[in-house]
């Protein structure tokens, strides 16, 4: 299918359950003159949205879908942190990590913090999130955003995740890691035209090298049970190839989980089992381009978390 641009990707609105609930947000938008059409049954229904109409997403709970270009940046619910303006594909990592309330979680490359706030909502603010990033400016934005979203129980550090010591007793109870590292961003549909955005072979190689290193480092946390690796890249070098290389390096310690079997768009056939990974694209899932892999420690107890 032809790849639609940003103009055809709907406006997705994640309800921040730390501050409100889906029904109250639906009522709010109805009072603002929008018609609620119920829960979508297909991606086609999302594609057909127009005017002042909205739906509940078919895949993700707590996600409302409005027509493309709907702008809520000045909306009271957004400025008060009751809703988060986040693409549907970028809601997948925290949802698929699914940490139980009370868990200890690392968000390794966290700023500007949309996925951290999603994790906090899933944890119901119970537990502990250790969030890292190297970029001061993005961390400042993140701090404001987390405050606005009512997130508590997190420690935000300006630190290269590669220098975080897995042996530090502080992290001995970390059972979940979300890893959303820097990537080429080739899946972002509102960036510069795709040809101009195409990364050089050298840049791809450098990014993939970093991504492999950081994934391998994350898997070395001793109590880790489940990890989600995600990028907003379309390049196999940054996605399936990274996951495959690191799984091979780790022997039989971790396995790929067949995440979200009903999700229509799967990993490229780069290695046996790669279809357990998820992909997203404007044409297939009406989202930005995205990749997600869920890894779990093999052996006793791991199944209890899936
Ligand atoms: N997870 C974020 C969210 O949902 O809002 C987006 C993360 S963005 C794709 C990648 C982030 O990784 C950038 O903010 C970048 O500064 C950070 N980063 C790059 N290298 C890093 C490193 N070695 N340690 C920690 N963070 C790093």
Coordinates of C-alpha atoms and ligand atoms in Angstrom, one line a residue:
X1 CA 0.0 0.0 0.0
X2 CA 1.1 3.6 -0.6
X3 CA 2.5 5.1 2.6
X4 CA 0.3 7.8 3.8
X5 CA 2.0 10.9 5.3
X6 CA 1.5 12.5 8.7
X7 CA -1.7 14.0 7.3
X8 CA -3.4 10.6 7.4
X9 CA -2.3 9.4 10.9
X10 CA -5.0 10.1 13.4
X11 CA -4.6 12.1 16.5
X12 CA -4.2 9.6 19.3
X13 CA -5.0 10.7 22.9
X14 CA -3.8 8.5 25.8
X15 CA -5.9 9.0 28.9
X16 CA -3.7 9.5 31.9
X17 CA -5.2 7.1 34.4
X18 CA -3.1 8.7 37.2
X19 CA -5.4 11.7 37.0
X20 CA -8.7 10.7 35.4
X21 CA -10.5 7.8 33.6
X22 CA -11.6 7.0 30.1
X23 CA -15.3 7.7 30.8
X24 CA -14.7 11.1 32.2
X25 CA -12.5 12.1 29.3
X26 CA -15.1 10.9 26.8
X27 CA -17.8 13.0 28.7
X28 CA -15.5 16.0 28.6
X29 CA -15.0 15.8 24.8
X30 CA -18.8 15.2 24.3
X31 CA -19.4 18.4 26.2
X32 CA -16.9 20.1 23.8
X33 CA -19.1 19.1 20.9
X34 CA -17.5 15.8 19.8
X35 CA -19.5 12.7 19.0
X36 CA -18.3 9.5 20.5
X37 CA -18.7 6.5 18.2
X38 CA -17.7 3.8 20.7
X39 CA -15.0 1.2 20.4
X40 CA -13.5 0.8 16.9
X41 CA -13.8 -2.7 15.4
X42 CA -11.1 -2.2 12.7
X43 CA -8.3 0.0 11.6
X44 CA -10.6 0.9 8.6
X45 CA -12.9 2.6 11.1
X46 CA -10.0 4.7 12.4
X47 CA -9.1 5.6 8.8
X48 CA -12.6 6.8 8.1
X49 CA -12.8 9.2 11.1
X50 CA -13.6 12.8 10.1
X51 CA -15.1 16.0 11.6
X52 CA -15.8 16.2 15.3
X53 CA -16.0 12.5 15.9
X54 CA -13.9 10.1 18.0
X55 CA -13.5 6.5 18.8
X56 CA -11.9 4.2 21.5
X57 CA -9.0 2.3 20.0
X58 CA -9.4 -1.3 19.1
X59 CA -6.0 -2.5 20.4
X60 CA -5.1 -0.3 23.4
X61 CA -7.2 0.5 26.3
X62 CA -7.3 4.1 27.4
X63 CA -6.5 5.3 23.9
X64 CA -8.9 7.7 22.1
X65 CA -8.7 8.3 18.4
X66 CA -9.6 11.6 16.7
X67 CA -9.3 12.7 13.1
X68 CA -5.8 13.6 11.8
X69 CA -4.6 17.1 12.5
X70 CA -6.9 17.6 15.5
X71 CA -4.9 19.9 17.7
X72 CA -5.3 19.5 21.5
X73 CA -2.1 21.3 22.6
X74 CA -4.1 24.2 24.1
X75 CA -6.8 21.9 25.4
X76 CA -7.3 22.1 29.2
X77 CA -7.1 18.3 29.6
X78 CA -3.6 18.4 27.9
X79 CA -2.3 21.4 29.8
X80 CA -3.4 19.8 33.1
X81 CA -1.8 16.4 32.3
X82 CA -5.1 14.5 32.1
X83 CA -4.4 13.4 28.6
X84 CA -1.1 12.7 26.9
X85 CA -0.7 13.3 23.1
X86 CA 1.2 10.2 22.1
X87 CA 1.2 8.2 18.9
X88 CA -0.5 4.7 19.2
X89 CA 2.7 2.9 18.2
X90 CA 4.6 4.6 21.0
X91 CA 2.1 3.4 23.5
X92 CA 3.0 -0.2 22.7
X93 CA 6.3 -0.5 24.7
X94 CA 4.9 0.3 28.2
X95 CA 1.7 -1.6 27.5
X96 CA 3.6 -4.7 26.4
X97 CA 6.1 -4.5 29.2
X98 CA 3.1 -4.5 31.6
X99 CA 4.9 -4.2 34.9
X100 CA 2.8 -5.2 37.9
X101 CA 2.0 -2.5 40.4
X102 CA 4.8 -2.3 43.0
X103 CA 7.5 -3.4 40.5
X104 CA 11.0 -1.9 40.1
X105 CA 11.5 -0.7 36.5
X106 CA 14.3 1.0 34.6
X107 CA 13.5 3.3 31.7
X108 CA 17.0 3.3 30.2
X109 CA 16.7 6.1 27.5
X110 CA 13.7 8.0 28.9
X111 CA 13.4 11.6 27.8
X112 CA 11.1 13.3 27.0
X113 CA 9.2 10.8 29.1
X114 CA 6.0 9.8 27.4
X115 CA 6.7 6.1 28.0
X116 CA 7.9 6.8 31.6
X117 CA 4.5 8.4 32.4
X118 CA 2.7 5.5 30.7
X119 CA 4.8 3.1 32.8
X120 CA 3.9 5.1 36.0
X121 CA 0.2 4.9 35.0
X122 CA 0.4 1.1 34.6
X123 CA 2.2 0.8 37.9
X124 CA -0.5 3.0 39.5
X125 CA 2.4 5.1 40.9
X126 CA 3.3 2.1 43.1
X127 CA 6.8 0.8 42.8
X128 CA 9.9 2.6 41.6
X129 CA 11.0 3.8 38.2
X130 CA 14.7 4.6 37.6
X131 CA 14.8 6.8 34.5
X132 CA 18.0 7.7 32.6
X133 CA 18.9 10.1 29.8
X134 CA 22.0 12.0 28.7
X135 CA 20.3 15.0 27.2
X136 CA 19.9 17.9 29.7
X137 CA 17.3 19.8 27.7
X138 CA 15.1 16.8 27.1
X139 CA 15.4 15.9 30.8
X140 CA 14.2 19.3 31.8
X141 CA 11.2 18.9 29.5
X142 CA 10.6 15.5 31.0
X143 CA 10.7 16.7 34.6
X144 CA 7.9 19.2 33.8
X145 CA 5.9 16.6 31.9
X146 CA 6.1 14.0 34.7
X147 CA 5.0 16.6 37.3
X148 CA 2.1 17.7 35.1
X149 CA 1.1 14.0 34.7
X150 CA 1.1 13.4 38.4
X151 CA 3.9 10.8 38.3
X152 CA 5.5 10.0 41.6
X153 CA 8.0 7.2 42.7
X154 CA 10.6 7.9 40.0
X155 CA 14.3 8.8 40.1
X156 CA 15.5 10.8 37.1
X157 CA 19.2 10.8 36.4
X158 CA 21.3 12.5 33.8
X159 CA 23.5 9.5 33.2
X160 CA 24.7 7.4 30.3
X161 CA 22.8 4.1 30.8
X162 CA 25.9 2.2 29.7
X163 CA 27.6 3.5 32.9
X164 CA 24.8 2.3 35.2
X165 CA 26.2 -0.6 37.3
X166 CA 24.0 -3.7 37.1
X167 CA 25.7 -4.9 40.3
X168 CA 24.6 -1.8 42.3
X169 CA 22.3 -3.0 45.1
X170 CA 20.0 -0.1 44.3
X171 CA 19.0 -2.0 41.1
X172 CA 18.9 -5.5 42.7
X173 CA 15.0 -5.6 42.5
X174 CA 14.7 -4.3 39.0
X175 CA 12.6 -6.9 37.1
X176 CA 11.5 -4.9 34.1
X177 CA 13.4 -2.7 31.7
X178 CA 12.1 -0.5 28.9
X179 CA 14.8 0.3 26.3
X180 CA 13.9 2.9 23.7
X181 CA 17.3 4.0 22.5
X182 CA 18.3 6.7 20.0
X183 CA 17.7 5.6 16.5
X184 CA 17.6 7.0 12.9
X185 CA 13.9 8.0 13.4
X186 CA 13.1 6.8 10.0
X187 CA 9.6 5.8 11.0
X188 CA 8.6 9.3 12.0
X189 CA 6.2 10.4 9.2
X190 CA 6.3 14.1 9.9
X191 CA 10.0 14.4 9.6
X192 CA 11.7 15.8 6.5
X193 CA 11.0 13.9 3.2
X194 CA 12.0 10.3 3.5
X195 CA 14.8 10.4 0.8
X196 CA 16.5 13.3 2.7
X197 CA 16.0 11.5 6.0
X198 CA 17.6 8.2 4.9
X199 CA 20.6 7.6 7.1
X200 CA 23.9 6.7 5.6
X201 CA 25.3 3.2 5.9
X202 CA 27.9 4.5 8.4
X203 CA 25.3 6.2 10.5
X204 CA 23.1 3.1 10.6
X205 CA 26.1 1.0 11.5
X206 CA 27.0 3.3 14.4
X207 CA 23.4 3.4 15.6
X208 CA 23.1 -0.4 15.5
X209 CA 26.4 -0.7 17.3
X210 CA 25.1 1.5 20.1
X211 CA 21.8 -0.3 20.2
X212 CA 23.4 -3.7 20.5
X213 CA 25.6 -2.5 23.3
X214 CA 22.8 -0.9 25.3
X215 CA 20.5 -3.9 24.8
X216 CA 23.2 -6.3 26.0
X217 CA 23.9 -4.0 29.0
X218 CA 20.2 -4.0 29.9
X219 CA 20.1 -7.8 29.8
X220 CA 22.9 -8.0 32.3
X221 CA 20.8 -6.7 35.2
X222 CA 20.7 -9.7 37.6
X223 CA 17.0 -9.7 38.6
X224 CA 15.6 -8.7 35.1
X225 CA 12.7 -10.9 34.0
X226 CA 11.2 -8.9 31.1
X227 CA 12.5 -6.3 28.7
X228 CA 10.9 -4.3 25.9
X229 CA 13.2 -3.0 23.1
X230 CA 11.7 -0.4 20.8
X231 CA 12.7 2.1 18.1
X232 CA 10.9 4.5 15.7
X233 CA 13.1 3.2 12.9
X234 CA 12.1 1.2 9.9
X235 CA 15.6 -0.2 9.3
X236 CA 16.1 -3.9 10.0
X237 CA 19.7 -3.1 11.0
X238 CA 18.4 -1.2 14.1
X239 CA 15.5 -3.6 14.8
X240 CA 15.4 -7.4 14.1
X241 CA 19.2 -7.5 13.5
X242 CA 19.9 -5.9 16.9
X243 CA 17.6 -8.3 18.7
X244 CA 19.0 -11.3 16.9
X245 CA 22.6 -10.5 17.5
X246 CA 22.1 -9.9 21.2
X247 CA 20.0 -13.0 21.7
X248 CA 22.7 -15.1 20.1
X249 CA 25.3 -13.5 22.3
X250 CA 23.3 -14.3 25.4
X251 CA 22.9 -18.0 24.5
X252 CA 19.7 -19.4 26.0
X253 CA 19.3 -16.9 28.8
X254 CA 16.5 -14.9 27.1
X255 CA 13.8 -15.6 24.6
X256 CA 11.6 -13.6 22.4
X257 CA 8.0 -13.4 23.5
X258 CA 5.3 -13.7 20.9
X259 CA 3.9 -10.3 21.8
X260 CA 0.4 -9.2 21.0
X261 CA -0.5 -12.1 18.6
X262 CA -3.5 -10.1 17.2
X263 CA -1.3 -7.2 16.2
X264 CA -1.4 -7.2 12.3
X265 CA 2.1 -6.2 11.4
X266 CA 5.0 -8.5 12.4
X267 CA 8.8 -8.4 12.4
X268 CA 10.7 -8.9 9.1
X269 CA 11.8 -12.5 8.5
X270 CA 15.4 -11.7 9.4
X271 CA 15.8 -14.9 11.6
X272 CA 13.6 -17.8 12.7
X273 CA 11.1 -16.4 15.2
X274 CA 11.4 -12.8 14.2
X275 CA 7.6 -12.7 13.6
X276 CA 7.3 -12.5 17.4
X277 CA 8.4 -8.9 17.1
X278 CA 5.9 -6.1 16.2
X279 CA 6.2 -3.5 13.5
X280 CA 3.9 -0.5 12.9
X281 CA 3.5 1.8 9.9
X282 CA 1.2 4.4 8.5
X283 CA -0.1 2.1 5.8
X284 CA -0.7 -1.0 8.0
X285 CA -1.5 0.2 11.5
X286 CA -2.2 3.9 10.8
X287 CA 0.6 5.0 13.1
X288 CA 4.2 6.2 12.8
X289 CA 6.7 3.6 11.8
X290 CA 7.8 1.6 14.9
X291 CA 9.4 -1.6 16.0
X292 CA 8.9 -3.5 19.3
X293 CA 10.4 -6.7 20.7
X294 CA 9.6 -8.3 24.1
X295 CA 12.3 -10.4 25.7
X296 CA 11.9 -12.6 28.7
X297 CA 14.4 -14.5 30.9
X298 CA 14.2 -18.2 30.2
X299 CA 13.5 -20.6 33.0
X300 CA 11.6 -20.8 36.2
X301 CA 9.0 -18.2 36.9
X302 CA 9.4 -16.3 33.6
X303 CA 6.0 -17.6 32.3
X304 CA 4.2 -16.0 35.3
X305 CA 5.0 -12.6 33.8
X306 CA 3.8 -13.1 30.3
Ligands
LIG1 N1 11.5 6.9 25.6 C1 11.4 8.3 25.2 C2 9.9 8.7 25.3 O1 9.1 7.9 25.0 O2 9.6 9.9 25.5 C3 12.1 8.7 23.9 C4 13.5 8.3 23.9 S1 14.4 8.8 22.5 C5 13.9 7.6 21.3 C6 16.1 8.2 22.9 C7 16.7 8.9 24.1 O3 17.9 8.3 24.4 C8 17.1 10.4 23.8 O4 16.5 11.2 24.7 C9 18.6 10.4 24.0 O5 19.1 11.6 24.7 C10 18.8 9.2 24.9 N2 20.1 8.6 25.0 C11 21.0 8.4 24.0 N3 22.1 7.8 24.4 C12 21.9 7.4 25.7 C13 22.6 6.8 26.7 N4 23.9 6.3 26.4 N5 22.1 6.6 28.0 C14 20.9 7.1 28.2 N6 20.1 7.8 27.3 C15 20.6 8.0 26.1

